Coordinates of C-alpha atoms and ligand atoms in Angstrom, one line a residue:
M469 CA 97.7 105.6 -106.8
D470 CA 97.8 101.8 -107.2
I471 CA 96.9 99.8 -110.2
S472 CA 93.2 99.8 -109.5
D473 CA 93.1 103.6 -109.2
H474 CA 94.8 103.9 -112.6
V475 CA 92.3 101.4 -114.1
R476 CA 89.4 103.3 -112.6
Q477 CA 90.8 106.6 -113.9
I478 CA 91.1 105.2 -117.4
R479 CA 87.6 103.7 -117.3
G480 CA 86.1 106.9 -115.9
N481 CA 88.1 109.7 -117.6
G482 CA 89.8 107.9 -120.4
Y483 CA 93.4 108.3 -119.2
T484 CA 96.0 108.3 -116.5
I485 CA 99.5 109.6 -116.1
I486 CA 102.3 107.9 -114.1
E487 CA 105.2 110.2 -113.6
S488 CA 108.9 109.3 -113.5
V489 CA 108.6 105.5 -114.0
L490 CA 111.9 105.3 -115.9
S491 CA 115.3 106.2 -114.4
E492 CA 117.5 108.7 -116.0
A493 CA 119.8 105.9 -117.2
E494 CA 116.9 104.0 -118.7
V495 CA 115.7 107.1 -120.6
E496 CA 119.3 107.6 -121.8
G497 CA 119.5 103.9 -122.9
L498 CA 116.4 104.2 -125.0
K499 CA 117.6 107.5 -126.6
I500 CA 120.9 105.9 -127.5
A501 CA 119.0 102.9 -129.0
L502 CA 116.9 105.2 -131.1
S503 CA 119.7 107.6 -132.2
P504 CA 120.8 105.7 -135.4
W505 CA 117.2 106.1 -136.7
L506 CA 116.8 109.7 -135.7
Q507 CA 119.1 111.4 -138.2
G508 CA 116.5 113.7 -139.7
K509 CA 115.8 111.3 -142.6
R510 CA 112.5 109.9 -141.6
K511 CA 110.2 113.0 -141.5
G512 CA 106.5 112.5 -141.9
R513 CA 104.9 112.1 -145.3
N514 CA 101.6 113.9 -144.5
N515 CA 100.1 116.3 -142.0
F516 CA 99.1 113.5 -139.7
E517 CA 102.7 112.1 -139.4
G518 CA 104.0 115.7 -139.4
Y519 CA 106.3 117.2 -141.9
D520 CA 108.6 118.3 -139.0
T521 CA 108.3 115.1 -137.1
E522 CA 110.5 112.0 -137.4
R523 CA 108.6 108.7 -137.0
V524 CA 110.4 105.4 -136.6
Y525 CA 108.2 102.3 -136.9
A526 CA 108.9 98.6 -136.3
L527 CA 110.9 99.4 -133.3
L528 CA 111.4 95.9 -132.1
A529 CA 113.2 95.1 -135.3
K530 CA 115.7 97.9 -134.6
D531 CA 117.0 97.4 -131.0
P532 CA 116.0 95.0 -128.3
V533 CA 116.5 97.7 -125.6
L534 CA 113.3 99.2 -127.0
A535 CA 111.2 96.3 -125.6
K536 CA 111.6 97.8 -122.2
V537 CA 108.6 100.0 -122.6
V538 CA 106.6 97.6 -124.6
E539 CA 106.5 95.1 -121.7
H540 CA 107.0 97.5 -118.8
P541 CA 105.1 95.8 -115.9
C542 CA 103.8 99.2 -114.7
A543 CA 101.8 99.6 -118.0
L544 CA 101.0 96.0 -118.6
A545 CA 99.5 95.5 -115.2
I546 CA 97.0 98.2 -116.0
I547 CA 96.3 97.1 -119.5
D548 CA 95.8 93.5 -118.4
E549 CA 92.7 94.8 -116.5
L550 CA 91.3 96.7 -119.5
L551 CA 91.8 94.5 -122.5
E552 CA 90.8 90.9 -123.2
A553 CA 93.4 88.1 -122.7
D554 CA 95.8 87.6 -125.6
Y555 CA 95.7 91.3 -126.6
L556 CA 98.2 92.4 -129.1
L557 CA 100.7 95.2 -129.8
S558 CA 99.1 97.2 -132.5
A559 CA 101.7 99.8 -133.1
N560 CA 105.1 100.7 -131.6
L561 CA 106.8 103.8 -132.9
A562 CA 109.0 106.6 -131.9
I563 CA 107.9 110.2 -132.5
N564 CA 110.4 113.0 -132.5
T565 CA 108.5 116.3 -132.9
H566 CA 110.8 119.0 -134.1
P567 CA 110.6 122.7 -133.3
G568 CA 108.0 124.4 -135.6
E569 CA 105.8 121.3 -135.9
T570 CA 102.1 122.1 -135.9
R571 CA 99.5 120.2 -133.9
Q572 CA 97.9 117.1 -135.3
N573 CA 94.2 116.7 -135.8
F574 CA 92.2 115.1 -133.0
H575 CA 91.8 111.4 -133.6
R576 CA 91.2 108.1 -131.9
D577 CA 93.5 105.1 -132.2
N578 CA 92.3 101.6 -133.3
V579 CA 88.6 102.5 -133.5
G580 CA 88.2 99.8 -136.0
G581 CA 86.5 101.9 -138.7
D582 CA 83.1 103.4 -139.1
G583 CA 80.4 101.8 -137.1
A584 CA 82.7 100.6 -134.3
D585 CA 81.4 101.2 -130.9
P586 CA 83.6 104.0 -129.3
T587 CA 82.4 103.2 -125.8
R588 CA 84.3 99.9 -125.8
H589 CA 88.0 99.8 -125.4
H590 CA 89.3 98.8 -128.7
G591 CA 92.7 99.4 -127.4
I592 CA 94.9 101.1 -124.9
S593 CA 97.7 103.5 -126.1
T594 CA 100.7 104.6 -124.1
V595 CA 103.1 107.5 -124.6
W596 CA 106.5 107.2 -122.9
N597 CA 108.2 110.6 -123.0
L598 CA 112.0 110.6 -123.3
D599 CA 112.1 114.4 -123.0
D600 CA 110.1 116.5 -120.5
F601 CA 106.7 117.2 -122.0
T602 CA 106.0 120.9 -121.3
D603 CA 103.3 123.4 -122.0
T604 CA 105.2 124.5 -125.2
N605 CA 107.1 121.6 -126.7
G606 CA 104.3 119.5 -128.2
A607 CA 103.1 117.4 -125.3
T608 CA 100.3 115.1 -126.3
E609 CA 96.9 116.9 -126.1
F610 CA 93.6 115.2 -125.3
I611 CA 90.0 115.8 -124.2
P612 CA 89.2 114.1 -120.9
N613 CA 86.1 111.8 -121.0
S614 CA 86.0 111.9 -124.8
H615 CA 86.5 108.1 -124.9
S616 CA 82.9 107.7 -124.1
W617 CA 81.5 110.0 -126.7
T618 CA 79.3 108.4 -129.3
D619 CA 78.4 111.2 -131.7
E620 CA 80.3 114.2 -130.5
R621 CA 83.5 115.2 -132.3
P622 CA 85.9 117.8 -130.9
A623 CA 86.6 121.0 -132.6
E624 CA 90.3 121.6 -133.2
D625 CA 90.1 124.7 -130.9
D626 CA 88.0 122.8 -128.2
A627 CA 88.6 124.7 -124.9
R628 CA 88.4 121.4 -122.9
V629 CA 91.8 120.3 -124.3
V630 CA 94.4 119.2 -121.7
K631 CA 98.2 118.7 -122.3
A632 CA 100.0 115.7 -120.9
V633 CA 102.7 117.7 -119.3
M634 CA 105.0 115.3 -117.5
P635 CA 108.7 114.9 -116.6
K636 CA 110.7 112.6 -118.9
G637 CA 110.5 108.9 -118.2
S638 CA 106.7 109.1 -117.5
V639 CA 103.9 107.3 -119.2
F640 CA 100.5 108.6 -120.3
I641 CA 98.1 105.7 -120.7
F642 CA 94.8 106.2 -122.4
S643 CA 91.8 104.5 -124.0
S644 CA 92.3 104.4 -127.7
S645 CA 88.8 105.9 -128.0
L646 CA 90.1 109.1 -126.2
Y647 CA 90.3 112.0 -128.7
H648 CA 94.0 113.1 -128.7
R649 CA 96.7 114.6 -130.9
G650 CA 100.3 115.5 -130.9
G651 CA 100.8 119.1 -129.9
A652 CA 102.6 121.9 -131.7
N653 CA 106.3 122.3 -130.7
H654 CA 106.9 126.0 -130.0
S655 CA 110.2 125.3 -128.2
D656 CA 113.7 125.3 -129.7
K657 CA 114.3 121.5 -129.1
P658 CA 112.8 118.3 -130.4
R659 CA 110.5 116.3 -128.2
L660 CA 111.0 112.5 -128.3
A661 CA 108.5 109.8 -127.2
I662 CA 107.9 106.1 -127.8
T663 CA 104.3 105.1 -128.2
P664 CA 103.4 101.4 -127.8
Q665 CA 99.7 100.9 -128.6
Y666 CA 97.8 97.7 -127.8
C667 CA 94.6 96.4 -129.3
Q668 CA 92.0 93.8 -128.5
P669 CA 92.9 90.3 -129.8
W670 CA 90.1 90.4 -132.3
L671 CA 91.3 93.6 -134.0
R672 CA 93.7 94.0 -136.9
Q673 CA 97.0 95.5 -135.7
L674 CA 98.0 98.8 -137.2
E675 CA 101.5 97.5 -137.9
T676 CA 101.7 93.9 -139.2
M677 CA 104.0 93.0 -136.4
V678 CA 104.9 89.4 -137.5
L679 CA 106.3 90.9 -140.7
A680 CA 107.8 94.0 -138.9
V681 CA 109.5 91.6 -136.5
P682 CA 110.1 88.3 -138.3
P683 CA 110.7 85.0 -136.4
N684 CA 114.5 85.4 -136.4
K685 CA 114.3 88.7 -134.6
A686 CA 111.3 87.8 -132.4
A687 CA 113.4 84.9 -131.0
Q688 CA 115.4 87.3 -128.8
Y689 CA 112.3 88.5 -126.9
S690 CA 110.4 87.3 -123.9
D691 CA 107.3 85.0 -124.3
R692 CA 105.2 88.0 -123.4
V693 CA 106.6 90.3 -126.2
Q694 CA 106.4 87.4 -128.7
A695 CA 102.7 87.0 -127.8
L696 CA 102.1 90.7 -128.1
L697 CA 103.7 90.8 -131.5
G698 CA 101.2 88.0 -132.7
Y699 CA 103.3 84.9 -132.1
S700 CA 100.3 83.7 -130.1
V701 CA 97.0 82.0 -130.4
R702 CA 93.8 83.4 -129.1
A703 CA 92.2 81.1 -126.6
P704 CA 89.7 79.5 -126.7
G705 CA 90.1 78.2 -130.2
F706 CA 93.1 78.7 -132.4
M707 CA 92.8 82.1 -134.0
G708 CA 96.3 83.0 -135.2
F709 CA 97.7 79.5 -136.0
V710 CA 100.0 78.9 -138.9
D711 CA 100.2 75.8 -141.1
G712 CA 98.3 74.0 -138.4
V713 CA 100.6 74.8 -135.5
H714 CA 101.2 77.5 -132.9
P715 CA 103.2 80.4 -134.5
K716 CA 105.7 80.2 -131.7
R717 CA 107.0 77.0 -133.3
L718 CA 108.3 79.2 -136.2
I719 CA 110.3 81.2 -133.7
D720 CA 111.6 78.1 -132.0
S721 CA 112.7 76.5 -135.3
S722 CA 114.2 79.8 -136.5
Y723 CA 116.1 80.2 -133.2
R724 CA 117.4 76.6 -133.3
G725 CA 118.5 77.1 -136.9
R726 CA 120.4 80.3 -136.1
K727 CA 122.0 78.8 -133.1
A728 CA 123.1 75.8 -135.1
R729 CA 124.7 78.2 -137.6
G730 CA 126.4 80.0 -134.7
I731 CA 124.5 83.2 -135.2
R732 CA 123.7 85.2 -132.0
S733 CA 120.1 86.4 -131.7
Ligands
AKG1375 O1 103.0 112.6 -130.7 C1 102.0 112.5 -129.9 O2 102.1 113.1 -128.8 C2 100.8 111.8 -130.2 C3 100.8 111.3 -131.6 C4 99.6 110.5 -132.0 O3 98.6 110.5 -131.4 C5 99.6 109.7 -133.2 O4 100.4 109.9 -134.1 O5 98.7 108.8 -133.4

């Protein structure tokens, strides 16, 4: 399938899967970058986050290697076709679902609250699996076509549920209006994934990214990643400006200041 097939698939069915995008070495590099944060201390605080699931937020403040999936051309080429120019990174977290974790409730990402129109793409979410997603270890579950539902809600035992079974290094890309949930992990090993989620430029981001990744950290990233974080201005107009100037000026001055003080970014 080429990009237009994936775009058609997401518009039509709400999702697509691209298998084995990342090499073995890339998957390993991402796991190593995450490992200091996955020491069993960041378990979820409620049923949604999962009491047997580690969640690590603000990933781009933790290790620059983790930007690989945020700006992966394979995903962005598809999302560019589905969201408006200047779209943003809404959330970017790692989810390590441990054995014994139960399934989440079905939900949509970035719907924008009650009264939002679920038939519009408010965002596109991605799930990059760093372990194989199998029938038993908690692969993301979803209901095909549910991105276009206006009034219908899925029952938790809905028979139409499909699991995103895929070999590690793959990406599941879906409309944020698609009903989905993390599955239950009945296996004996944790299941790790990174989920960068993107939203329209007129929506509030789930994570306040310019605080999560302040200018001195954002300086090390590409222009594209900086723009996705929110160091950008929505054209036409100047939504997002700061103190009368483009927010990237803050990065540039922070970068210059750090360089002058001999600090590596
Ligand atoms: O862990 C997963 O597979 C999906 C998690 C999810 O949908 C969420 O936390 O919003």
